[in-house]
XYZ file of C-alpha atoms in Angstrom:
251
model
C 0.000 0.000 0.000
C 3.016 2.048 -0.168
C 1.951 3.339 -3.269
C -1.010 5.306 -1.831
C 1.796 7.665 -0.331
C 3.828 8.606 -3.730
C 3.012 11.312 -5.250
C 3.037 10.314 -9.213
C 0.094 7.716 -8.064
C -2.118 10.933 -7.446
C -1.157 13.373 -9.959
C -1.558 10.134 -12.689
C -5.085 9.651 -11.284
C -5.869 13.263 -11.790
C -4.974 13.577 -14.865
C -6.972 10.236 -15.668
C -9.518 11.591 -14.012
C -9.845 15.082 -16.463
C -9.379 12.884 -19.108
C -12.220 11.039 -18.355
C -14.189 13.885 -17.557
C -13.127 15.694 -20.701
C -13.641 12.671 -23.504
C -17.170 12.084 -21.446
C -18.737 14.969 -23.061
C -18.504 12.708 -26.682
C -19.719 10.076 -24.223
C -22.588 11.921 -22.902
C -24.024 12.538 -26.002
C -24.133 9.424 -27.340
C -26.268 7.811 -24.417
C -28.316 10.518 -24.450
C -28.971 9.950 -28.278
C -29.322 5.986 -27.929
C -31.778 6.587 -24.734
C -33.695 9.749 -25.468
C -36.389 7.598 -27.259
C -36.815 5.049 -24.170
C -39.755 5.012 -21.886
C -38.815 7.059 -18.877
C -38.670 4.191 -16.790
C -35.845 2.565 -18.720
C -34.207 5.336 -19.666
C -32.029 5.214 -16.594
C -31.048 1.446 -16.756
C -29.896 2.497 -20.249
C -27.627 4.833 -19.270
C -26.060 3.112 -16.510
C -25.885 -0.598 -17.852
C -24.399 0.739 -21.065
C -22.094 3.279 -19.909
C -21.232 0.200 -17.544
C -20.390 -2.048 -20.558
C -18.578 1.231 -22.193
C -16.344 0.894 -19.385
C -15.801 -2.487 -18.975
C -14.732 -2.761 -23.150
C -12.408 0.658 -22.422
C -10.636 -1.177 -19.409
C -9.850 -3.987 -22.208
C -8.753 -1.765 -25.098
C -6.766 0.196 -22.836
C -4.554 -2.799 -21.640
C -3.842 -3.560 -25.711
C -3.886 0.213 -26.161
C -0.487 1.122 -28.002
C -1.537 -2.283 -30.388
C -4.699 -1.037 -31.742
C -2.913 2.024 -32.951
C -0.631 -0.125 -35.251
C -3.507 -2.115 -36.245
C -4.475 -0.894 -40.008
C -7.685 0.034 -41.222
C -9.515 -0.411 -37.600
C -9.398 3.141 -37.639
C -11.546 3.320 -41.463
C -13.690 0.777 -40.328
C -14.178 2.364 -37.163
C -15.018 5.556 -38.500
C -17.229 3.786 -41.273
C -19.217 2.780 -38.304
C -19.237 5.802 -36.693
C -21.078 7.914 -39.722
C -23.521 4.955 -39.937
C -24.153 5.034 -36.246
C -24.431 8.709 -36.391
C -26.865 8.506 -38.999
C -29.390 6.375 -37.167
C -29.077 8.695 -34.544
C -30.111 11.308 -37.164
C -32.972 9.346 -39.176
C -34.055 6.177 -37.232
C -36.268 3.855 -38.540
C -39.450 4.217 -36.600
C -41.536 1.376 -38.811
C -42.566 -1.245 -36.725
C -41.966 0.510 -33.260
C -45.354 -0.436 -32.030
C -44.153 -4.294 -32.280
C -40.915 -4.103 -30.642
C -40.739 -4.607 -26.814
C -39.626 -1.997 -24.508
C -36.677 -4.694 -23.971
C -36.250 -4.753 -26.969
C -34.960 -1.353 -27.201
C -33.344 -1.202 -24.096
C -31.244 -3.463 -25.621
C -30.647 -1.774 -28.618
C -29.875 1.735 -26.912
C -27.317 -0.418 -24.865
C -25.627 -1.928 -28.104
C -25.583 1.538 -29.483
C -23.816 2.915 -26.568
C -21.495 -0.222 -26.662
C -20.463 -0.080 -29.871
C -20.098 3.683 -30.268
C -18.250 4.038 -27.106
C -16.117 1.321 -28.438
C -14.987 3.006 -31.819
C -14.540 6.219 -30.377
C -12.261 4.975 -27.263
C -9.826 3.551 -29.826
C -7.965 7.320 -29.780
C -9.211 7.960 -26.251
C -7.639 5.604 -24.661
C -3.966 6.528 -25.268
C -3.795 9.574 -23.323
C -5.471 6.941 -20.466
C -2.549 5.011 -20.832
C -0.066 7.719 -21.339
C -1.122 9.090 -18.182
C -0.856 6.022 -16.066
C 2.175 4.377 -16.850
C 3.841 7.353 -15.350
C 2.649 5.157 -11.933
C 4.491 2.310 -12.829
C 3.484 -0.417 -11.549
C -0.179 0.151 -10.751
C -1.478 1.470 -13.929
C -4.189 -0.367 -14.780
C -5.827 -0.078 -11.023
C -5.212 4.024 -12.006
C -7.424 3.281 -14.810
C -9.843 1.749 -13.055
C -10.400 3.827 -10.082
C -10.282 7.202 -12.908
C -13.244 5.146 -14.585
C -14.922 4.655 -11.407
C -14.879 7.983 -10.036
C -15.876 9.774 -13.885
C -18.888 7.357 -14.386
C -21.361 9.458 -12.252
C -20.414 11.867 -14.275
C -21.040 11.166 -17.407
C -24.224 9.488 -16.379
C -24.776 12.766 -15.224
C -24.111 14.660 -18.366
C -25.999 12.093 -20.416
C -29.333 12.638 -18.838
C -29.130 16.438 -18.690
C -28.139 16.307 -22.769
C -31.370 13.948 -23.035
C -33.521 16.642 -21.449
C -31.822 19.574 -23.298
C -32.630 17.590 -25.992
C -36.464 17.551 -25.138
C -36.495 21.204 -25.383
C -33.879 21.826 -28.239
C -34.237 19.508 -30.872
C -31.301 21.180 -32.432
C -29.138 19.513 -30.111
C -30.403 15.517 -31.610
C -28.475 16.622 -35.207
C -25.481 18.395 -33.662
C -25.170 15.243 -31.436
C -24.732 13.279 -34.669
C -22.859 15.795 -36.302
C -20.128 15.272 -33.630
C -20.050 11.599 -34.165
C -19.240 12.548 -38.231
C -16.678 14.693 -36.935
C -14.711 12.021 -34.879
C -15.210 9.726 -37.767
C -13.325 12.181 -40.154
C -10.292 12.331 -37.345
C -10.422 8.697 -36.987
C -10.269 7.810 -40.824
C -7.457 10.393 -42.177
C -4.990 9.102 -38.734
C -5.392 5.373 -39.650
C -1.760 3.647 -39.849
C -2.691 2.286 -43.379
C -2.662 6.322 -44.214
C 0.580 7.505 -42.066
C 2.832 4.859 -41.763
C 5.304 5.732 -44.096
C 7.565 1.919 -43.913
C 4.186 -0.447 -44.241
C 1.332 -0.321 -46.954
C 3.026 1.018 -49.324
C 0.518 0.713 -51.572
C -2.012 2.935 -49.714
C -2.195 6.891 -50.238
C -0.308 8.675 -47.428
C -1.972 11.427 -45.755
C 1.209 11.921 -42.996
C 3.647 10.654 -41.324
C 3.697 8.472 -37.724
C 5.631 10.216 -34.541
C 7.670 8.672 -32.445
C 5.227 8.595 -30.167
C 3.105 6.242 -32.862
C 0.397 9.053 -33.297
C -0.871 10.588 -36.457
C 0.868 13.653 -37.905
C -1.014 14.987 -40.663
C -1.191 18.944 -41.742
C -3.744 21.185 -39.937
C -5.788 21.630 -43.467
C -6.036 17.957 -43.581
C -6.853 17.533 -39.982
C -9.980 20.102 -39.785
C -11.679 19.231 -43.230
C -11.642 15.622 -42.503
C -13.215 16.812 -39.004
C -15.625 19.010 -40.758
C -16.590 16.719 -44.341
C -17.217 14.040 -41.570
C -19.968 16.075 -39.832
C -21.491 17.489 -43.011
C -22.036 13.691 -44.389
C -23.741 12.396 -41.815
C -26.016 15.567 -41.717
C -25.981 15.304 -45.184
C -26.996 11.382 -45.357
C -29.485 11.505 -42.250
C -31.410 14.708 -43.488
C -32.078 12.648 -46.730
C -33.040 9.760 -45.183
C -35.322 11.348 -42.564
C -36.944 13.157 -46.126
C -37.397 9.911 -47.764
C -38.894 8.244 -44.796
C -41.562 11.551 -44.141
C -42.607 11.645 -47.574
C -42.968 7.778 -47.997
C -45.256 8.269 -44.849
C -46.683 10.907 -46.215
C -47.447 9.028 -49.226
C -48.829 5.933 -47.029
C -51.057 8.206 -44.996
């Protein structure tokens, strides 16, 4: 228990802490998207069991953290995933609501929350890891504990954006906006794309740091950012079209 004494063990789990706090705000939204269309009385196990299986998969990815980043094209499928996700956030399929269970969404708010969390925490979680190895030997109960401690807030944050959200609509397409935007980081900072000594064969957009991060010009780096939010406003405004006039047509 020595370690509770030294001084690196509590500056690493502040900074893991702000971290969390910090990348929860991406986090935040997205629950509050998946969950804003549950019953009341659900909404709330939403939140908390899939933040709680957010955590549980960001625990894991941070332990095999600096291999993702070397992995190629995780990052393009990722982000793939991300604009589709986003886009269902944007236009969701309402036909056949009235059949499907109220556990049946649940579910599928949790899986959304899962599986965005997931994509987005492949970036995240190396200034997690950054931050904790500076404790040596007890990193990984650093990354815990910061997890721990940031969960009430985000579940939090998630439920005031779901309310905001009741009385700004505004806020339901800038929430999937933001998921386009992470998508268009994600996809221009994949190795296949900066890693100058592998894949040859692939367009390079950069260059990798010693650090193994993306380096990619500034231009680059804010219109990927910014085409990635337009598309899936772009895509999920013509979708939600389609779908009102087809019901339109139906009525």
């Amino acid at each position: 228990m020595e370690f509770l004494t030294a001084p690196e063990f509590w500056v690493a789990l502040g900074q893991i802490i702000i971290i969390d706090i910090l990348l929860g705000g991406d986090n935040a939204v997205v629950i509050a998207l998946a969950c804003r269309k549950l019953p009341p009385a659900q909404r709330t196990k939403g939140i908390i069991f899939g933040t709680a299986g957010a955590i549980v998969l960001r625990v894991i990815l941070i332990a095999f953290a600096m291999t993702l980043l070397n992995i190629p094209f995780l990052k393009f499928v990722g982000a793939i995933l991300l604009v589709w996700i986003g886009v269902k956030l944007l236009a969701p399929d309402e036909d056949g609501h009235g059949d499907i269970q109220g556990s049946d969404r649940l579910l599928a708010a949790i899986k959304t929350i899962i599986v965005a969390d997931l994509v987005m925490s492949v970036d995240n979680v190396i200034a997690i890891a950054g931050a904790a190895q500076n404790a040596g030997d007890h990193s990984m109960l650093l990354v815990v504990l910061g997890l721990l401690i940031s969960i009430p807030i985000i579940v939090w944050g998630s439920q005031l954006v779901i309310k905001l959200m009741e009385r700004f609509p505004l806020i339901i397409t800038l929430g999937g906006m933001l998921l386009g935007w992470i998508a268009g980081g994600m996809l221009v900072t994949d190795p296949a794309f900066v890693n100058t000594e592998k894949w040859t064969w692939m367009p390079k957009l950069g260059t990798m740091g010693a650090d193994g991060q993306a380096v990619i010009s500034d231009t680059l780096y804010w219109t990927a950012h910014v085409a990635g939010a337009l598309l899936v406003l772009a895509i999920g405004k013509l979708l939600a079209s389609r779908r009102t006039g087809g019901g339109a047509q139906h009525g």
